Amino acid sequence: MAFDIDMIKSVYARYPERIAAARSITNRPMALAEKILFAHLSQGPATQDYERGGDYVDFGPDRVACQDATAQMALLQFMQAGKQQSAVPTTVHCDHLIQARIGATTDLANAKTASGEVFNFLEEVSNKYGIGFWKPGAGIIHQVVLENYAFPGGMMIGTDSHTVNAGGLGMVAIGVGGADAVDVMAGMPWELKWPKLIGVKLTGQLNGWTAPKDVILKVAGILTVKGGTGCIVEYFGKGAQSLSCTGKGTICNMGAEIGATTSTFGYDESMRRYLKATGRQQVVDLADAVKEHLTADPEVYANPEKFFDEVIEIDLTTLEPHLNGPFTPDRATPVSKMKEEAEKNGWPQNVQVGLIGSCTNSSYEDISRAASLAEQAVSKGLRAKSEFTITPGSEQVRFTIERDGFIDTFNKIGAKVFANACGPCIGQWARPGADKEEKNTIVHSFNRNFSKRADGNPNTMAFVASPELVTALAISGDLTFNPLTDKLINVDGQEVMLDPPSGWELPEKGFEVKDPGYTAPVEDGSSIDIQVDPDSKRLQLLTPFQPWNGNEISGMRLLIKAKCKCTTDHISMAGPWLRYRGHLDNISDNMLIGAVNFFNDSTNFVKSQITGEYGPVPATQRAYKAEGIPTLVVGDENYGEGSSREHAAMEPRHMGVRIVLVKSFARIHETNLKKQGMLALTFAQKDDYNKILEDDTIDTVDLKEFAPNKPITLKITHVDGIEETITCNHSYNANQLAWFKAGSALNMIKKLNK
Ligand code: MIC
Ligand code: SF4
């Protein structure tokens, strides 16, 4: 049975009218992404065309999804919005707060004890506001959404950057911070800059060792971690149609790693098959009735250069398996070049652990193909030389793969099955010995591989690959092993080769699950009273941020000038800190502790202008706050890349940082800063980054004239008394400016609801 079928019906019912309105205005063939955007304007049918990469536009997404680690802040904010119910179907998924240590059953039980207070809070709030609740162990948000909620041509937002996974079912699904989710849940328009469009034409067909993952690993290599910023990536061509729906999900999922707003595919047979297999024939019937609107106009795919801002072509037939890493998901190395690269760069050859699963790659197809290799290993007298772990994406997948014998197969090569949760992908991995910080290599089928991400060890080099390649490398124990050409020695001393993997797109006997782990909310939750213990270490009700006082900001000191890559993991680390995601003051003790200080190349070691001493970033900032001294944070390119976590914006706001000034921002983080009433600025001249010195005092000169499209000037006074001014750009529109003035977007919502 499909959830929210009435909502899906009404979305499809309005498609013909909405597309006709858009067509009469644009007068040109449209890409799928444009059709979905036009069909979801919050104003109704289109009355004007929009400039790609220029206009901010208001949308009305169909649904919202939140995961436990971000839902806490999203719901704490929603509770202040003064609404009785969420205005659109919304779900909460408990997946990030489960630590992988021993194995699924024990780890899940431990998580329920350790984070019981948070899970209960999320369940109660969900019940009160009409939100569907997926309990711990039910699965990872994106896999559960794909299996239950995604539908072709729909638009959703989710408080997780990999919400984009739902593009595998032809949605425009976008990762956002909690404050954005509050807009949609409060029934208000949700704003996004009309994206540019990148077309990726896939020709040929995958074969042998190559998997859908390799498509996105290749694209990441081409576009880099910021190449997709502000863009929707639309995949098309015969090759696209030949991919499974879940394979499409994998490709869209990792679109987050190139900074893309989202990625999507046109409605096709693979989606029909997947919808049917997951009990949603009804959605197929509805989608079929409007199918011409659920893919681009044929002219667009026939002449992509005319309609997309950029076109990439990839031939699946000749595409090689890739390994991306270490430390960044866009460092792409084809498997045939790995030996050379590893030697050149001194990457440890010995693979210590191979990890498959996660929200990116845990479909039935992925697991069955990986299992085919494990099966071969057994029959050919091989054992996995590396440790090997599996994190299934959902209880439905886990139950079905267990029924079909794959877990037994994996057990034969000594695998460990973790809970259906994020686990090692988000630092929730109690990896024995990680604290020794030894240099080592792991390979995984997740999406991110930033420093410290999986096990907290800065010297762990993580390489991202398809589950098939991860399995082969775990069997060989060698990063430079190329299964296409290399032989292995088995227990009898014979040379053997692994045959290419094989598997099933969908289970022949259908999916099965006993308890999917879902709890529907009560009809009327208005009488539910949510209590938060004022002494709780895990949860804290929010105090509204102060509005802007209308004055210039004077006497700012530099808190930190971050050097090179500064992701949201550097700004607000995950792993053990996930436990404070519902407590703004406590989590602020991790603020920027991973960022590298430009002036001494150390992390969490900055100069205090009060004492002249060096110390940790959070303590230094707390001292500035206590003295009422405003501060500023400076950053490099693509600052805030990675996660949607708005804590990376709320912490500096709460701690008294006033401006974040960088060379460029990642999309979600820039929006999060704006939503929380922070000033997010970029250097008009990137080289001005070099003008900011450790002991500077900084003042705004013309903040009082803050207006859209008008740069802001900063005066820098160096310690020798020399003054310089620099020009800073910003992308605030009138609406966003109002958030700044009110202190936050939430303060605005509260005002409007009064
Ligand atoms: C991630 O993959 O980095 C996360 C953890 O899922 C985050 C969300 C979070 O930080 O809670 C994301 O991708 O948005
Ligand atoms: Fe969870 Fe990792 Fe997916 Fe983020 S990327 S949702 S942490 S499995």
Tab-separated table of N, CA, C and O in Angstrom, residues 595-694:
chain	number	residue	atom	x	y	z
A	595	ALA	N	38.445	22.586	12.256
A	595	ALA	CA	38.960	23.517	11.237
A	595	ALA	C	40.443	23.782	11.478
A	595	ALA	O	40.883	23.917	12.618
A	596	VAL	N	41.205	23.865	10.387
A	596	VAL	CA	42.648	24.092	10.508
A	596	VAL	C	42.910	25.596	10.577
A	596	VAL	O	42.496	26.347	9.697
A	597	ASN	N	43.584	26.036	11.623
A	597	ASN	CA	43.910	27.452	11.795
A	597	ASN	C	44.998	27.840	10.788
A	597	ASN	O	46.106	27.302	10.812
A	598	PHE	N	44.682	28.794	9.926
A	598	PHE	CA	45.607	29.238	8.886
A	598	PHE	C	46.963	29.659	9.472
A	598	PHE	O	48.004	29.481	8.852
A	599	PHE	N	46.941	30.218	10.678
A	599	PHE	CA	48.167	30.817	11.212
A	599	PHE	C	49.116	29.830	11.895
A	599	PHE	O	50.256	30.160	12.152
A	600	ASN	N	48.618	28.637	12.234
A	600	ASN	CA	49.554	27.687	12.854
A	600	ASN	C	49.342	26.245	12.382
A	600	ASN	O	49.942	25.318	12.926
A	601	ASP	N	48.467	26.069	11.413
A	601	ASP	CA	48.203	24.739	10.853
A	601	ASP	C	47.691	23.732	11.888
A	601	ASP	O	47.719	22.523	11.639
A	602	SER	N	47.235	24.210	13.027
A	602	SER	CA	46.703	23.294	14.040
A	602	SER	C	45.179	23.330	14.014
A	602	SER	O	44.586	24.312	13.577
A	603	THR	N	44.592	22.273	14.562
A	603	THR	CA	43.145	22.323	14.754
A	603	THR	C	42.879	22.681	16.207
A	603	THR	O	43.659	22.332	17.110
A	604	ASN	N	41.776	23.380	16.401
A	604	ASN	CA	41.305	23.733	17.743
A	604	ASN	C	42.374	24.425	18.585
A	604	ASN	O	42.546	24.121	19.761
A	605	PHE	N	43.074	25.381	17.971
A	605	PHE	CA	44.143	26.094	18.676
A	605	PHE	C	44.226	27.502	18.088
A	605	PHE	O	44.909	27.732	17.097
A	606	VAL	N	43.512	28.421	18.710
A	606	VAL	CA	43.444	29.783	18.159
A	606	VAL	C	43.868	30.806	19.211
A	606	VAL	O	43.780	30.562	20.418
A	607	LYS	N	44.261	31.979	18.721
A	607	LYS	CA	44.745	33.016	19.641
A	607	LYS	C	43.570	33.816	20.193
A	607	LYS	O	42.711	34.266	19.434
A	608	SER	N	43.577	33.993	21.498
A	608	SER	CA	42.568	34.850	22.111
A	608	SER	C	43.115	36.265	22.162
A	608	SER	O	44.236	36.487	22.655
A	609	GLN	N	42.336	37.216	21.701
A	609	GLN	CA	42.785	38.609	21.746
A	609	GLN	C	42.561	39.192	23.135
A	609	GLN	O	42.965	40.317	23.405
A	610	ILE	N	41.928	38.431	23.998
A	610	ILE	CA	41.739	38.916	25.371
A	610	ILE	C	42.996	38.613	26.189
A	610	ILE	O	43.538	39.470	26.871
A	611	THR	N	43.505	37.389	26.036
A	611	THR	CA	44.644	36.991	26.871
A	611	THR	C	45.963	36.909	26.098
A	611	THR	O	47.025	36.811	26.688
A	612	GLY	N	45.862	36.877	24.767
A	612	GLY	CA	47.064	36.674	23.954
A	612	GLY	C	47.504	35.216	23.915
A	612	GLY	O	48.475	34.861	23.259
A	613	GLU	N	46.788	34.369	24.611
A	613	GLU	CA	47.151	32.945	24.667
A	613	GLU	C	46.408	32.149	23.598
A	613	GLU	O	45.340	32.562	23.146
A	614	TYR	N	46.951	30.968	23.285
A	614	TYR	CA	46.264	30.082	22.343
A	614	TYR	C	45.431	29.067	23.109
A	614	TYR	O	45.840	28.598	24.181
A	615	GLY	N	44.287	28.710	22.565
A	615	GLY	CA	43.434	27.726	23.244
A	615	GLY	C	42.380	27.187	22.293
A	615	GLY	O	42.346	27.554	21.108
A	616	PRO	N	41.509	26.322	22.795
A	616	PRO	CA	40.483	25.716	21.949
A	616	PRO	C	39.488	26.762	21.409
A	616	PRO	O	39.243	27.772	22.079
A	617	VAL	N	38.945	26.506	20.243
A	617	VAL	CA	38.037	27.475	19.610
A	617	VAL	C	36.796	27.739	20.473
A	617	VAL	O	36.469	28.902	20.737
A	618	PRO	N	36.099	26.683	20.946
A	618	PRO	CA	34.859	26.978	21.682
A	618	PRO	C	35.109	27.798	22.952
A	618	PRO	O	34.392	28.765	23.221
A	619	ALA	N	36.162	27.462	23.695
A	619	ALA	CA	36.424	28.192	24.942
A	619	ALA	C	36.811	29.635	24.636
A	619	ALA	O	36.398	30.575	25.335
A	620	THR	N	37.595	29.822	23.584
A	620	THR	CA	38.006	31.174	23.211
A	620	THR	C	36.787	32.004	22.856
A	620	THR	O	36.643	33.151	23.282
A	621	GLN	N	35.876	31.393	22.093
A	621	GLN	CA	34.680	32.123	21.691
A	621	GLN	C	33.760	32.401	22.887
A	621	GLN	O	33.173	33.475	22.990
A	622	ARG	N	33.677	31.439	23.797
A	622	ARG	CA	32.819	31.681	24.976
A	622	ARG	C	33.356	32.880	25.778
A	622	ARG	O	32.588	33.668	26.325
A	623	ALA	N	34.682	33.009	25.816
A	623	ALA	CA	35.260	34.149	26.549
A	623	ALA	C	34.926	35.467	25.842
A	623	ALA	O	34.575	36.457	26.483
A	624	TYR	N	35.008	35.486	24.516
A	624	TYR	CA	34.614	36.700	23.775
A	624	TYR	C	33.150	37.038	24.065
A	624	TYR	O	32.779	38.182	24.271
A	625	LYS	N	32.331	35.995	24.060
A	625	LYS	CA	30.900	36.221	24.262
A	625	LYS	C	30.663	36.835	25.652
A	625	LYS	O	29.907	37.795	25.795
A	626	ALA	N	31.360	36.286	26.642
A	626	ALA	CA	31.181	36.780	28.008
A	626	ALA	C	31.570	38.256	28.119
A	626	ALA	O	30.992	39.016	28.882
A	627	GLU	N	32.545	38.673	27.328
A	627	GLU	CA	32.996	40.075	27.364
A	627	GLU	C	32.237	40.952	26.378
A	627	GLU	O	32.560	42.117	26.207
A	628	GLY	N	31.286	40.335	25.640
A	628	GLY	CA	30.511	41.113	24.653
A	628	GLY	C	31.329	41.532	23.446
A	628	GLY	O	31.037	42.537	22.804
A	629	ILE	N	32.379	40.768	23.122
A	629	ILE	CA	33.209	41.117	21.954
A	629	ILE	C	32.724	40.336	20.726
A	629	ILE	O	32.742	39.102	20.745
A	630	PRO	N	32.274	41.038	19.689
A	630	PRO	CA	31.816	40.311	18.498
A	630	PRO	C	32.985	39.681	17.748
A	630	PRO	O	34.111	40.174	17.830
A	631	THR	N	32.729	38.614	17.039
A	631	THR	CA	33.812	37.951	16.289
A	631	THR	C	33.387	37.614	14.870
A	631	THR	O	32.199	37.705	14.519
A	632	LEU	N	34.387	37.206	14.116
A	632	LEU	CA	34.170	36.846	12.720
A	632	LEU	C	34.969	35.582	12.409
A	632	LEU	O	36.032	35.356	12.995
A	633	VAL	N	34.415	34.762	11.514
A	633	VAL	CA	35.088	33.542	11.083
A	633	VAL	C	35.402	33.707	9.606
A	633	VAL	O	34.553	34.171	8.842
A	634	VAL	N	36.612	33.356	9.218
A	634	VAL	CA	36.994	33.465	7.812
A	634	VAL	C	37.242	32.060	7.258
A	634	VAL	O	37.765	31.194	7.971
A	635	GLY	N	36.827	31.839	6.020
A	635	GLY	CA	37.007	30.512	5.432
A	635	GLY	C	37.416	30.578	3.974
A	635	GLY	O	37.426	31.646	3.352
A	636	ASP	N	37.713	29.405	3.454
A	636	ASP	CA	38.251	29.264	2.094
A	636	ASP	C	37.126	28.938	1.101
A	636	ASP	O	36.006	29.361	1.292
A	637	GLU	N	37.412	28.117	0.098
A	637	GLU	CA	36.420	27.771	-0.933
A	637	GLU	C	35.453	26.694	-0.428
A	637	GLU	O	35.837	25.808	0.329
A	638	ASN	N	34.223	26.759	-0.924
A	638	ASN	CA	33.193	25.740	-0.664
A	638	ASN	C	33.015	25.488	0.829
A	638	ASN	O	32.787	24.355	1.266
A	639	TYR	N	33.112	26.560	1.590
A	639	TYR	CA	33.000	26.473	3.056
A	639	TYR	C	31.636	25.880	3.431
A	639	TYR	O	30.606	26.288	2.904
A	640	GLY	N	31.653	24.919	4.345
A	640	GLY	CA	30.395	24.306	4.788
A	640	GLY	C	29.921	23.211	3.874
A	640	GLY	O	28.746	22.819	3.904
A	641	GLU	N	30.832	22.685	3.068
A	641	GLU	CA	30.499	21.559	2.183
A	641	GLU	C	30.062	20.358	3.026
A	641	GLU	O	30.495	20.195	4.161
A	642	GLY	N	29.200	19.523	2.445
A	642	GLY	CA	28.859	18.282	3.129
A	642	GLY	C	27.436	18.260	3.631
A	642	GLY	O	26.501	18.391	2.852
A	643	SER	N	27.328	18.162	4.929
A	643	SER	CA	26.042	17.887	5.558
A	643	SER	C	25.077	19.072	5.536
A	643	SER	O	25.467	20.218	5.352
A	644	SER	N	23.810	18.744	5.808
A	644	SER	CA	22.777	19.776	5.941
A	644	SER	C	22.702	20.305	7.369
A	644	SER	O	21.920	21.198	7.642
A	645	ARG	N	23.478	19.741	8.272
A	645	ARG	CA	23.297	20.047	9.704
A	645	ARG	C	23.360	21.544	9.967
A	645	ARG	O	24.363	22.197	9.711
A	646	GLU	N	22.260	22.084	10.495
A	646	GLU	CA	22.214	23.527	10.723
A	646	GLU	C	22.942	23.907	12.005
A	646	GLU	O	23.152	25.086	12.276
A	647	HIS	N	23.343	22.885	12.764
A	647	HIS	CA	24.145	23.160	13.952
A	647	HIS	C	25.402	23.932	13.562
A	647	HIS	O	25.894	24.755	14.334
A	648	ALA	N	25.917	23.661	12.365
A	648	ALA	CA	27.123	24.347	11.903
A	648	ALA	C	26.871	25.844	11.731
A	648	ALA	O	27.806	26.633	11.685
A	649	ALA	N	25.612	26.234	11.641
A	649	ALA	CA	25.267	27.660	11.576
A	649	ALA	C	24.748	28.159	12.925
A	649	ALA	O	25.021	29.290	13.327
A	650	MET	N	24.006	27.294	13.620
A	650	MET	CA	23.405	27.732	14.892
A	650	MET	C	24.449	27.891	15.991
A	650	MET	O	24.329	28.743	16.867
A	651	GLU	N	25.490	27.053	15.956
A	651	GLU	CA	26.501	27.138	17.018
A	651	GLU	C	27.213	28.486	16.994
A	651	GLU	O	27.249	29.174	18.021
A	652	PRO	N	27.761	28.889	15.830
A	652	PRO	CA	28.397	30.213	15.821
A	652	PRO	C	27.411	31.324	16.204
A	652	PRO	O	27.770	32.263	16.912
A	653	ARG	N	26.169	31.173	15.762
A	653	ARG	CA	25.158	32.203	16.082
A	653	ARG	C	24.941	32.271	17.592
A	653	ARG	O	24.946	33.342	18.193
A	654	HIS	N	24.777	31.113	18.192
A	654	HIS	CA	24.541	31.032	19.635
A	654	HIS	C	25.746	31.544	20.425
A	654	HIS	O	25.611	32.169	21.474
A	655	MET	N	26.932	31.301	19.881
A	655	MET	CA	28.157	31.641	20.616
A	655	MET	C	28.598	33.093	20.401
A	655	MET	O	29.607	33.511	20.951
A	656	GLY	N	27.904	33.840	19.545
A	656	GLY	CA	28.230	35.254	19.394
A	656	GLY	C	29.111	35.616	18.214
A	656	GLY	O	29.611	36.734	18.140
A	657	VAL	N	29.323	34.672	17.275
A	657	VAL	CA	30.013	35.035	16.027
A	657	VAL	C	29.014	35.856	15.203
A	657	VAL	O	27.837	35.530	15.154
A	658	ARG	N	29.478	36.915	14.556
A	658	ARG	CA	28.527	37.769	13.823
A	658	ARG	C	28.608	37.583	12.308
A	658	ARG	O	27.611	37.749	11.607
A	659	ILE	N	29.822	37.316	11.813
A	659	ILE	CA	29.989	37.236	10.356
A	659	ILE	C	30.789	35.984	10.000
A	659	ILE	O	31.764	35.655	10.679
A	660	VAL	N	30.363	35.299	8.939
A	660	VAL	CA	31.193	34.248	8.360
A	660	VAL	C	31.553	34.735	6.955
A	660	VAL	O	30.671	34.971	6.125
A	661	LEU	N	32.843	34.936	6.743
A	661	LEU	CA	33.336	35.544	5.499
A	661	LEU	C	34.256	34.551	4.796
A	661	LEU	O	35.281	34.157	5.355
A	662	VAL	N	33.888	34.154	3.584
A	662	VAL	CA	34.624	33.056	2.932
A	662	VAL	C	34.843	33.349	1.448
A	662	VAL	O	34.273	34.290	0.907
A	663	LYS	N	35.641	32.492	0.815
A	663	LYS	CA	35.829	32.653	-0.638
A	663	LYS	C	34.578	32.187	-1.374
A	663	LYS	O	34.148	32.784	-2.346
A	664	SER	N	34.005	31.051	-0.951
A	664	SER	CA	32.717	30.614	-1.506
A	664	SER	C	32.061	29.663	-0.509
A	664	SER	O	32.735	29.069	0.328
A	665	PHE	N	30.720	29.560	-0.637
A	665	PHE	CA	29.948	28.709	0.281
A	665	PHE	C	29.369	27.496	-0.438
A	665	PHE	O	29.048	27.564	-1.630
A	666	ALA	N	29.133	26.431	0.318
A	666	ALA	CA	28.271	25.353	-0.162
A	666	ALA	C	26.828	25.822	0.044
A	666	ALA	O	26.535	26.554	0.997
A	667	ARG	N	25.927	25.392	-0.865
A	667	ARG	CA	24.566	25.944	-0.871
A	667	ARG	C	23.827	25.820	0.462
A	667	ARG	O	23.316	26.786	1.004
A	668	ILE	N	23.748	24.577	0.989
A	668	ILE	CA	22.892	24.396	2.162
A	668	ILE	C	23.431	25.207	3.337
A	668	ILE	O	22.689	25.843	4.068
A	669	HIS	N	24.744	25.213	3.476
A	669	HIS	CA	25.306	25.920	4.625
A	669	HIS	C	25.058	27.420	4.543
A	669	HIS	O	24.734	28.068	5.537
A	670	GLU	N	25.173	27.982	3.350
A	670	GLU	CA	24.928	29.423	3.206
A	670	GLU	C	23.491	29.739	3.614
A	670	GLU	O	23.232	30.690	4.356
A	671	THR	N	22.553	28.902	3.148
A	671	THR	CA	21.154	29.138	3.516
A	671	THR	C	20.958	28.987	5.023
A	671	THR	O	20.250	29.773	5.655
A	672	ASN	N	21.590	27.964	5.593
A	672	ASN	CA	21.449	27.768	7.042
A	672	ASN	C	21.925	28.994	7.819
A	672	ASN	O	21.300	29.405	8.791
A	673	LEU	N	23.055	29.565	7.391
A	673	LEU	CA	23.552	30.757	8.083
A	673	LEU	C	22.534	31.894	7.985
A	673	LEU	O	22.222	32.561	8.979
A	674	LYS	N	21.995	32.082	6.786
A	674	LYS	CA	21.016	33.162	6.607
A	674	LYS	C	19.787	32.930	7.476
A	674	LYS	O	19.280	33.844	8.116
A	675	LYS	N	19.318	31.683	7.479
A	675	LYS	CA	18.101	31.364	8.239
A	675	LYS	C	18.278	31.657	9.720
A	675	LYS	O	17.333	31.996	10.419
A	676	GLN	N	19.496	31.467	10.208
A	676	GLN	CA	19.726	31.662	11.639
A	676	GLN	C	20.126	33.104	11.965
A	676	GLN	O	20.578	33.401	13.062
A	677	GLY	N	19.983	33.989	10.991
A	677	GLY	CA	20.200	35.410	11.272
A	677	GLY	C	21.653	35.823	11.299
A	677	GLY	O	22.029	36.843	11.866
A	678	MET	N	22.493	35.022	10.652
A	678	MET	CA	23.927	35.306	10.617
A	678	MET	C	24.248	36.073	9.333
A	678	MET	O	23.519	35.974	8.365
A	679	LEU	N	25.362	36.798	9.334
A	679	LEU	CA	25.802	37.459	8.101
A	679	LEU	C	26.763	36.538	7.359
A	679	LEU	O	27.863	36.256	7.856
A	680	ALA	N	26.346	36.065	6.194
A	680	ALA	CA	27.177	35.169	5.383
A	680	ALA	C	27.702	35.971	4.197
A	680	ALA	O	26.938	36.352	3.323
A	681	LEU	N	29.000	36.244	4.194
A	681	LEU	CA	29.588	37.110	3.163
A	681	LEU	C	30.683	36.380	2.393
A	681	LEU	O	31.306	35.452	2.924
A	682	THR	N	30.906	36.827	1.158
A	682	THR	CA	32.023	36.274	0.376
A	682	THR	C	32.967	37.404	-0.041
A	682	THR	O	32.521	38.526	-0.280
A	683	PHE	N	34.249	37.092	-0.130
A	683	PHE	CA	35.231	38.083	-0.576
A	683	PHE	C	34.936	38.460	-2.030
A	683	PHE	O	34.854	37.567	-2.890
A	684	ALA	N	34.801	39.755	-2.313
A	684	ALA	CA	34.625	40.166	-3.711
A	684	ALA	C	35.918	39.839	-4.476
A	684	ALA	O	35.889	39.387	-5.606
A	685	GLN	N	37.050	40.070	-3.825
A	685	GLN	CA	38.352	39.679	-4.378
A	685	GLN	C	38.848	38.520	-3.531
A	685	GLN	O	39.149	38.727	-2.351
A	686	LYS	N	38.943	37.348	-4.130
A	686	LYS	CA	39.291	36.187	-3.305
A	686	LYS	C	40.616	36.358	-2.567
A	686	LYS	O	40.803	35.846	-1.465
A	687	ASP	N	41.536	37.130	-3.174
A	687	ASP	CA	42.844	37.325	-2.549
A	687	ASP	C	42.778	38.103	-1.241
A	687	ASP	O	43.729	38.097	-0.454
A	688	ASP	N	41.666	38.798	-1.038
A	688	ASP	CA	41.538	39.546	0.223
A	688	ASP	C	41.561	38.615	1.431
A	688	ASP	O	41.759	39.066	2.560
A	689	TYR	N	41.357	37.342	1.173
A	689	TYR	CA	41.514	36.327	2.235
A	689	TYR	C	42.869	36.524	2.915
A	689	TYR	O	42.993	36.401	4.132
A	690	ASN	N	43.880	36.860	2.083
A	690	ASN	CA	45.239	37.008	2.633
A	690	ASN	C	45.412	38.270	3.473
A	690	ASN	O	46.381	38.401	4.205
A	691	LYS	N	44.491	39.202	3.327
A	691	LYS	CA	44.633	40.456	4.089
A	691	LYS	C	44.229	40.297	5.546
A	691	LYS	O	44.559	41.121	6.379
A	692	ILE	N	43.462	39.260	5.844
A	692	ILE	CA	42.983	39.101	7.224
A	692	ILE	C	44.076	38.463	8.072
A	692	ILE	O	44.505	37.340	7.810
A	693	LEU	N	44.528	39.205	9.078
A	693	LEU	CA	45.605	38.720	9.950
A	693	LEU	C	45.051	38.378	11.339
A	693	LEU	O	43.969	38.827	11.718
A	694	GLU	N	45.864	37.629	12.043
A	694	GLU	CA	45.405	37.053	13.317
A	694	GLU	C	44.950	38.084	14.358
A	694	GLU	O	44.000	37.856	15.098
